[in-house]
């Protein structure tokens, strides 16, 4: 029994753990009778020695099987690990491509909106500039018209002043004539006043009636109502008549 108890693997110096790859890869120790048996038991039968050798051989075969199984499992695990890495890389690549596509779509949408806003703002600016130019042109036109009307009013005022001065001169001449001819009748006095008026501001076309029509744009008071209808130009400066205005004597 003592001999059989000493034939277990731990007594034979064999290391056979099966839970680790590194331990299985270690080569089992050869059978050492001197190490396993004390000196008093060195003398053993030959069949026990043969059994020990068979057991060591079977242990070596078992270790080789375990090593092969461990290597196979390691290769399978390594292959599975590589497959998982490849799957993760592909999944990450797809997620990144999806994210890039979404970001590109959003960026294109924002760019289109900005371009539309810019086009609307540019169109609105052009419309405002055109409206501003139109208002400026109308303002300049009204300003020119106002200046022309102001100049016309000034010329008319000057013409009226000249007519008033002429009337005053005629009135003074009439008074002088009346003082010289107190014995004349009223008809003779009216004839003298009429002749005085004709001399003061006669029509430049017929020289027989008073001038009461103002020619435009030259602003000359140079025609009577009868002659104005037949005149196409001013009899004073020969400017083309564009319009005429009747002046009422005060």
Short mmCIF file of C-alpha atoms in Angstrom, two decimals:
data_model
loop_
_atom_site.label_atom_id
_atom_site.label_comp_id
_atom_site.label_asym_id
_atom_site.label_seq_id
_atom_site.Cartn_x
_atom_site.Cartn_y
_atom_site.Cartn_z
CA UNK A 1 0.00 0.00 0.00
CA UNK A 2 2.86 2.34 0.72
CA UNK A 3 4.24 1.69 -2.73
CA UNK A 4 0.86 2.29 -4.39
CA UNK A 5 0.35 5.54 -2.48
CA UNK A 6 3.64 6.83 -3.78
CA UNK A 7 2.61 6.22 -7.43
CA UNK A 8 0.21 9.20 -7.57
CA UNK A 9 1.21 12.03 -9.91
CA UNK A 10 2.16 14.40 -7.14
CA UNK A 11 4.56 11.82 -5.75
CA UNK A 12 6.04 11.19 -9.19
CA UNK A 13 7.04 14.86 -9.62
CA UNK A 14 4.45 15.46 -12.42
CA UNK A 15 2.78 18.83 -12.74
CA UNK A 16 -0.63 18.31 -14.43
CA UNK A 17 -2.97 21.24 -13.71
CA UNK A 18 -5.57 21.64 -16.51
CA UNK A 19 -6.91 25.10 -15.76
CA UNK A 20 -4.12 27.22 -17.31
CA UNK A 21 -2.47 27.28 -20.72
CA UNK A 22 0.95 28.23 -19.37
CA UNK A 23 0.99 25.34 -16.91
CA UNK A 24 -0.13 22.85 -19.54
CA UNK A 25 2.59 23.95 -21.92
CA UNK A 26 5.32 23.00 -19.45
CA UNK A 27 6.87 19.61 -20.20
CA UNK A 28 6.17 17.06 -17.45
CA UNK A 29 9.18 16.05 -15.41
CA UNK A 30 10.68 12.67 -16.26
CA UNK A 31 10.24 9.85 -13.92
CA UNK A 32 12.90 9.96 -11.22
CA UNK A 33 12.91 6.88 -9.04
CA UNK A 34 15.53 8.31 -6.72
CA UNK A 35 13.41 11.37 -6.06
CA UNK A 36 10.10 9.57 -5.65
CA UNK A 37 11.22 6.73 -3.40
CA UNK A 38 13.22 6.87 -0.24
CA UNK A 39 16.39 4.81 -0.07
CA UNK A 40 14.67 1.99 1.85
CA UNK A 41 12.18 1.54 -1.00
CA UNK A 42 14.59 1.64 -3.94
CA UNK A 43 14.30 -2.06 -4.40
CA UNK A 44 10.94 -2.47 -6.13
CA UNK A 45 9.64 -5.18 -8.41
CA UNK A 46 9.99 -4.79 -12.15
CA UNK A 47 6.27 -4.83 -12.80
CA UNK A 48 5.85 -1.77 -10.58
CA UNK A 49 8.56 0.01 -12.53
CA UNK A 50 6.77 -0.84 -15.75
CA UNK A 51 3.48 0.44 -14.35
CA UNK A 52 5.12 3.68 -13.34
CA UNK A 53 6.55 4.14 -16.80
CA UNK A 54 3.18 3.42 -18.37
CA UNK A 55 1.55 5.89 -16.05
CA UNK A 56 4.14 8.55 -16.93
CA UNK A 57 3.59 7.88 -20.63
CA UNK A 58 -0.17 8.18 -20.24
CA UNK A 59 0.31 11.35 -18.22
CA UNK A 60 2.47 12.78 -21.00
CA UNK A 61 -0.21 11.88 -23.57
CA UNK A 62 -2.87 13.51 -21.43
CA UNK A 63 -0.71 16.65 -21.11
CA UNK A 64 -0.23 16.71 -24.88
CA UNK A 65 -4.00 16.40 -25.32
CA UNK A 66 -4.62 19.17 -22.86
CA UNK A 67 -1.99 21.31 -24.61
CA UNK A 68 -3.57 20.67 -28.00
CA UNK A 69 -7.02 21.47 -26.60
CA UNK A 70 -5.73 24.65 -24.95
CA UNK A 71 -4.02 25.73 -28.18
CA UNK A 72 -7.20 25.03 -30.15
CA UNK A 73 -9.28 26.99 -27.65
CA UNK A 74 -6.73 29.83 -27.73
CA UNK A 75 -6.85 29.94 -31.53
CA UNK A 76 -10.65 29.88 -31.50
CA UNK A 77 -10.72 32.66 -28.90
CA UNK A 78 -8.18 34.67 -30.88
CA UNK A 79 -10.19 34.19 -34.09
CA UNK A 80 -13.39 35.19 -32.30
CA UNK A 81 -11.61 38.21 -30.84
CA UNK A 82 -10.42 39.27 -34.29
CA UNK A 83 -13.92 38.74 -35.69
CA UNK A 84 -15.43 40.86 -32.91
CA UNK A 85 -12.83 43.57 -33.54
CA UNK A 86 -13.66 43.52 -37.24
CA UNK A 87 -17.40 43.70 -36.50
CA UNK A 88 -16.83 46.60 -34.09
CA UNK A 89 -14.66 48.42 -36.61
CA UNK A 90 -17.31 47.95 -39.32
CA UNK A 91 -20.05 49.09 -36.95
CA UNK A 92 -18.01 52.13 -35.93
CA UNK A 93 -17.31 52.90 -39.60
CA UNK A 94 -21.01 52.69 -40.46
CA UNK A 95 -21.98 54.85 -37.50
CA UNK A 96 -19.36 57.42 -38.48
CA UNK A 97 -20.54 57.39 -42.11
CA UNK A 98 -24.16 57.81 -40.98
CA UNK A 99 -23.17 60.69 -38.69
CA UNK A 100 -21.20 62.35 -41.50
CA UNK A 101 -24.16 61.99 -43.89
CA UNK A 102 -26.53 63.51 -41.33
CA UNK A 103 -24.15 66.41 -40.67
CA UNK A 104 -23.66 67.00 -44.42
CA UNK A 105 -27.43 66.98 -44.97
CA UNK A 106 -27.95 69.50 -42.16
CA UNK A 107 -25.09 71.66 -43.42
CA UNK A 108 -26.49 71.67 -46.98
CA UNK A 109 -29.95 72.55 -45.66
CA UNK A 110 -28.54 75.43 -43.62
CA UNK A 111 -26.47 76.63 -46.59
CA UNK A 112 -29.53 76.62 -48.86
CA UNK A 113 -31.52 78.58 -46.27
CA UNK A 114 -28.71 81.11 -45.90
CA UNK A 115 -28.44 81.47 -49.69
CA UNK A 116 -32.21 82.03 -49.96
CA UNK A 117 -32.09 84.62 -47.16
CA UNK A 118 -29.16 86.34 -48.87
CA UNK A 119 -30.99 86.37 -52.23
CA UNK A 120 -34.10 87.87 -50.61
CA UNK A 121 -32.02 90.48 -48.79
CA UNK A 122 -30.18 91.37 -52.01
CA UNK A 123 -33.47 91.69 -53.92
CA UNK A 124 -34.94 93.85 -51.17
CA UNK A 125 -31.83 96.05 -51.17
CA UNK A 126 -32.03 96.53 -54.95
CA UNK A 127 -35.72 97.42 -54.69
CA UNK A 128 -35.01 99.94 -51.94
CA UNK A 129 -32.15 101.47 -53.96
CA UNK A 130 -34.41 101.78 -57.03
CA UNK A 131 -37.15 103.36 -54.91
CA UNK A 132 -34.63 105.76 -53.38
CA UNK A 133 -33.35 106.79 -56.82
CA UNK A 134 -36.91 107.34 -58.00
CA UNK A 135 -37.68 109.50 -54.97
CA UNK A 136 -34.46 111.48 -55.49
CA UNK A 137 -35.33 112.07 -59.16
CA UNK A 138 -38.85 113.18 -58.25
CA UNK A 139 -37.45 115.45 -55.56
CA UNK A 140 -35.01 117.02 -58.02
CA UNK A 141 -37.82 117.45 -60.56
CA UNK A 142 -40.07 119.15 -58.01
CA UNK A 143 -37.17 121.30 -56.90
CA UNK A 144 -36.49 122.42 -60.49
CA UNK A 145 -40.20 123.08 -61.00
CA UNK A 146 -40.36 125.08 -57.78
CA UNK A 147 -37.36 127.16 -58.85
CA UNK A 148 -38.92 127.73 -62.28
CA UNK A 149 -42.21 128.78 -60.70
CA UNK A 150 -40.37 131.03 -58.29
CA UNK A 151 -38.48 132.67 -61.16
CA UNK A 152 -41.71 133.02 -63.14
CA UNK A 153 -43.45 134.59 -60.15
CA UNK A 154 -40.55 136.98 -59.72
CA UNK A 155 -40.64 137.94 -63.39
CA UNK A 156 -44.40 138.43 -63.23
CA UNK A 157 -43.99 140.56 -60.16
CA UNK A 158 -41.38 142.65 -61.94
CA UNK A 159 -43.63 142.93 -64.99
CA UNK A 160 -46.54 144.04 -62.81
CA UNK A 161 -44.29 146.59 -61.15
CA UNK A 162 -43.25 147.90 -64.55
CA UNK A 163 -46.89 148.07 -65.63
CA UNK A 164 -47.78 149.92 -62.46
CA UNK A 165 -44.95 152.36 -63.06
CA UNK A 166 -46.20 152.84 -66.62
CA UNK A 167 -49.72 153.44 -65.35
CA UNK A 168 -48.42 155.94 -62.85
CA UNK A 169 -46.55 157.72 -65.61
CA UNK A 170 -49.68 157.68 -67.78
CA UNK A 171 -51.72 158.96 -64.88
CA UNK A 172 -49.25 161.74 -64.26
CA UNK A 173 -49.22 162.60 -67.94
CA UNK A 174 -53.01 162.64 -67.96
CA UNK A 175 -53.08 164.93 -64.97
CA UNK A 176 -50.60 167.23 -66.65
CA UNK A 177 -52.67 167.21 -69.80
CA UNK A 178 -55.79 167.89 -67.77
CA UNK A 179 -54.16 170.82 -66.06
CA UNK A 180 -53.11 172.22 -69.43
CA UNK A 181 -56.47 171.67 -71.11
CA UNK A 182 -59.08 172.37 -68.45
CA UNK A 183 -61.44 173.74 -70.99
CA UNK A 184 -61.54 170.54 -73.09
CA UNK A 185 -64.46 168.18 -72.87
CA UNK A 186 -64.44 164.76 -71.28
CA UNK A 187 -64.26 162.99 -74.65
CA UNK A 188 -61.09 164.79 -75.59
CA UNK A 189 -59.58 163.93 -72.19
CA UNK A 190 -60.37 160.21 -72.65
CA UNK A 191 -58.80 160.30 -76.10
CA UNK A 192 -55.67 161.83 -74.66
CA UNK A 193 -55.51 159.24 -71.87
CA UNK A 194 -55.94 156.43 -74.40
CA UNK A 195 -53.21 157.82 -76.58
CA UNK A 196 -50.99 158.19 -73.53
CA UNK A 197 -51.57 154.54 -72.64
CA UNK A 198 -50.72 153.50 -76.15
CA UNK A 199 -47.50 155.42 -75.97
CA UNK A 200 -46.62 154.02 -72.54
CA UNK A 201 -46.97 150.25 -73.37
CA UNK A 202 -47.98 149.71 -77.00
CA UNK A 203 -48.37 146.32 -78.70
CA UNK A 204 -45.11 145.45 -80.44
CA UNK A 205 -47.00 143.95 -83.38
CA UNK A 206 -49.73 146.50 -84.22
CA UNK A 207 -48.60 149.51 -82.15
CA UNK A 208 -52.24 150.52 -81.80
CA UNK A 209 -53.42 148.72 -78.69
CA UNK A 210 -52.01 148.23 -75.19
CA UNK A 211 -49.85 145.19 -74.45
CA UNK A 212 -51.69 142.88 -72.06
CA UNK A 213 -50.30 139.42 -72.92
CA UNK A 214 -47.12 137.98 -71.38
CA UNK A 215 -45.19 135.59 -73.61
CA UNK A 216 -43.52 132.48 -72.08
CA UNK A 217 -40.81 131.43 -71.61
CA UNK A 218 -39.19 134.77 -72.52
CA UNK A 219 -41.62 136.68 -70.22
CA UNK A 220 -41.97 139.73 -72.45
CA UNK A 221 -45.17 141.83 -72.13
CA UNK A 222 -45.35 142.73 -75.78
CA UNK A 223 -48.69 141.88 -77.40
CA UNK A 224 -52.37 142.71 -77.23
CA UNK A 225 -55.11 140.09 -77.11
CA UNK A 226 -55.97 140.53 -80.80
CA UNK A 227 -52.42 140.02 -82.07
CA UNK A 228 -51.45 137.24 -79.65
CA UNK A 229 -53.55 134.66 -81.49
CA UNK A 230 -51.57 135.25 -84.70
CA UNK A 231 -48.08 135.30 -83.16
CA UNK A 232 -45.97 132.13 -82.85
CA UNK A 233 -42.91 133.91 -81.49
CA UNK A 234 -42.11 136.89 -79.33
CA UNK A 235 -42.00 140.10 -81.42
CA UNK A 236 -39.24 141.43 -79.14
CA UNK A 237 -36.70 138.57 -78.89
CA UNK A 238 -38.09 136.23 -81.58
CA UNK A 239 -38.17 133.33 -79.07
CA UNK A 240 -40.66 130.58 -79.84
CA UNK A 241 -43.87 131.07 -77.89
CA UNK A 242 -44.64 128.06 -75.69
CA UNK A 243 -47.43 129.67 -73.65
CA UNK A 244 -48.97 133.03 -72.93
CA UNK A 245 -50.63 134.70 -69.97
CA UNK A 246 -53.03 137.62 -69.86
CA UNK A 247 -52.10 140.44 -67.48
CA UNK A 248 -54.87 142.43 -65.87
CA UNK A 249 -54.14 146.11 -65.33
CA UNK A 250 -54.74 147.40 -61.83
#
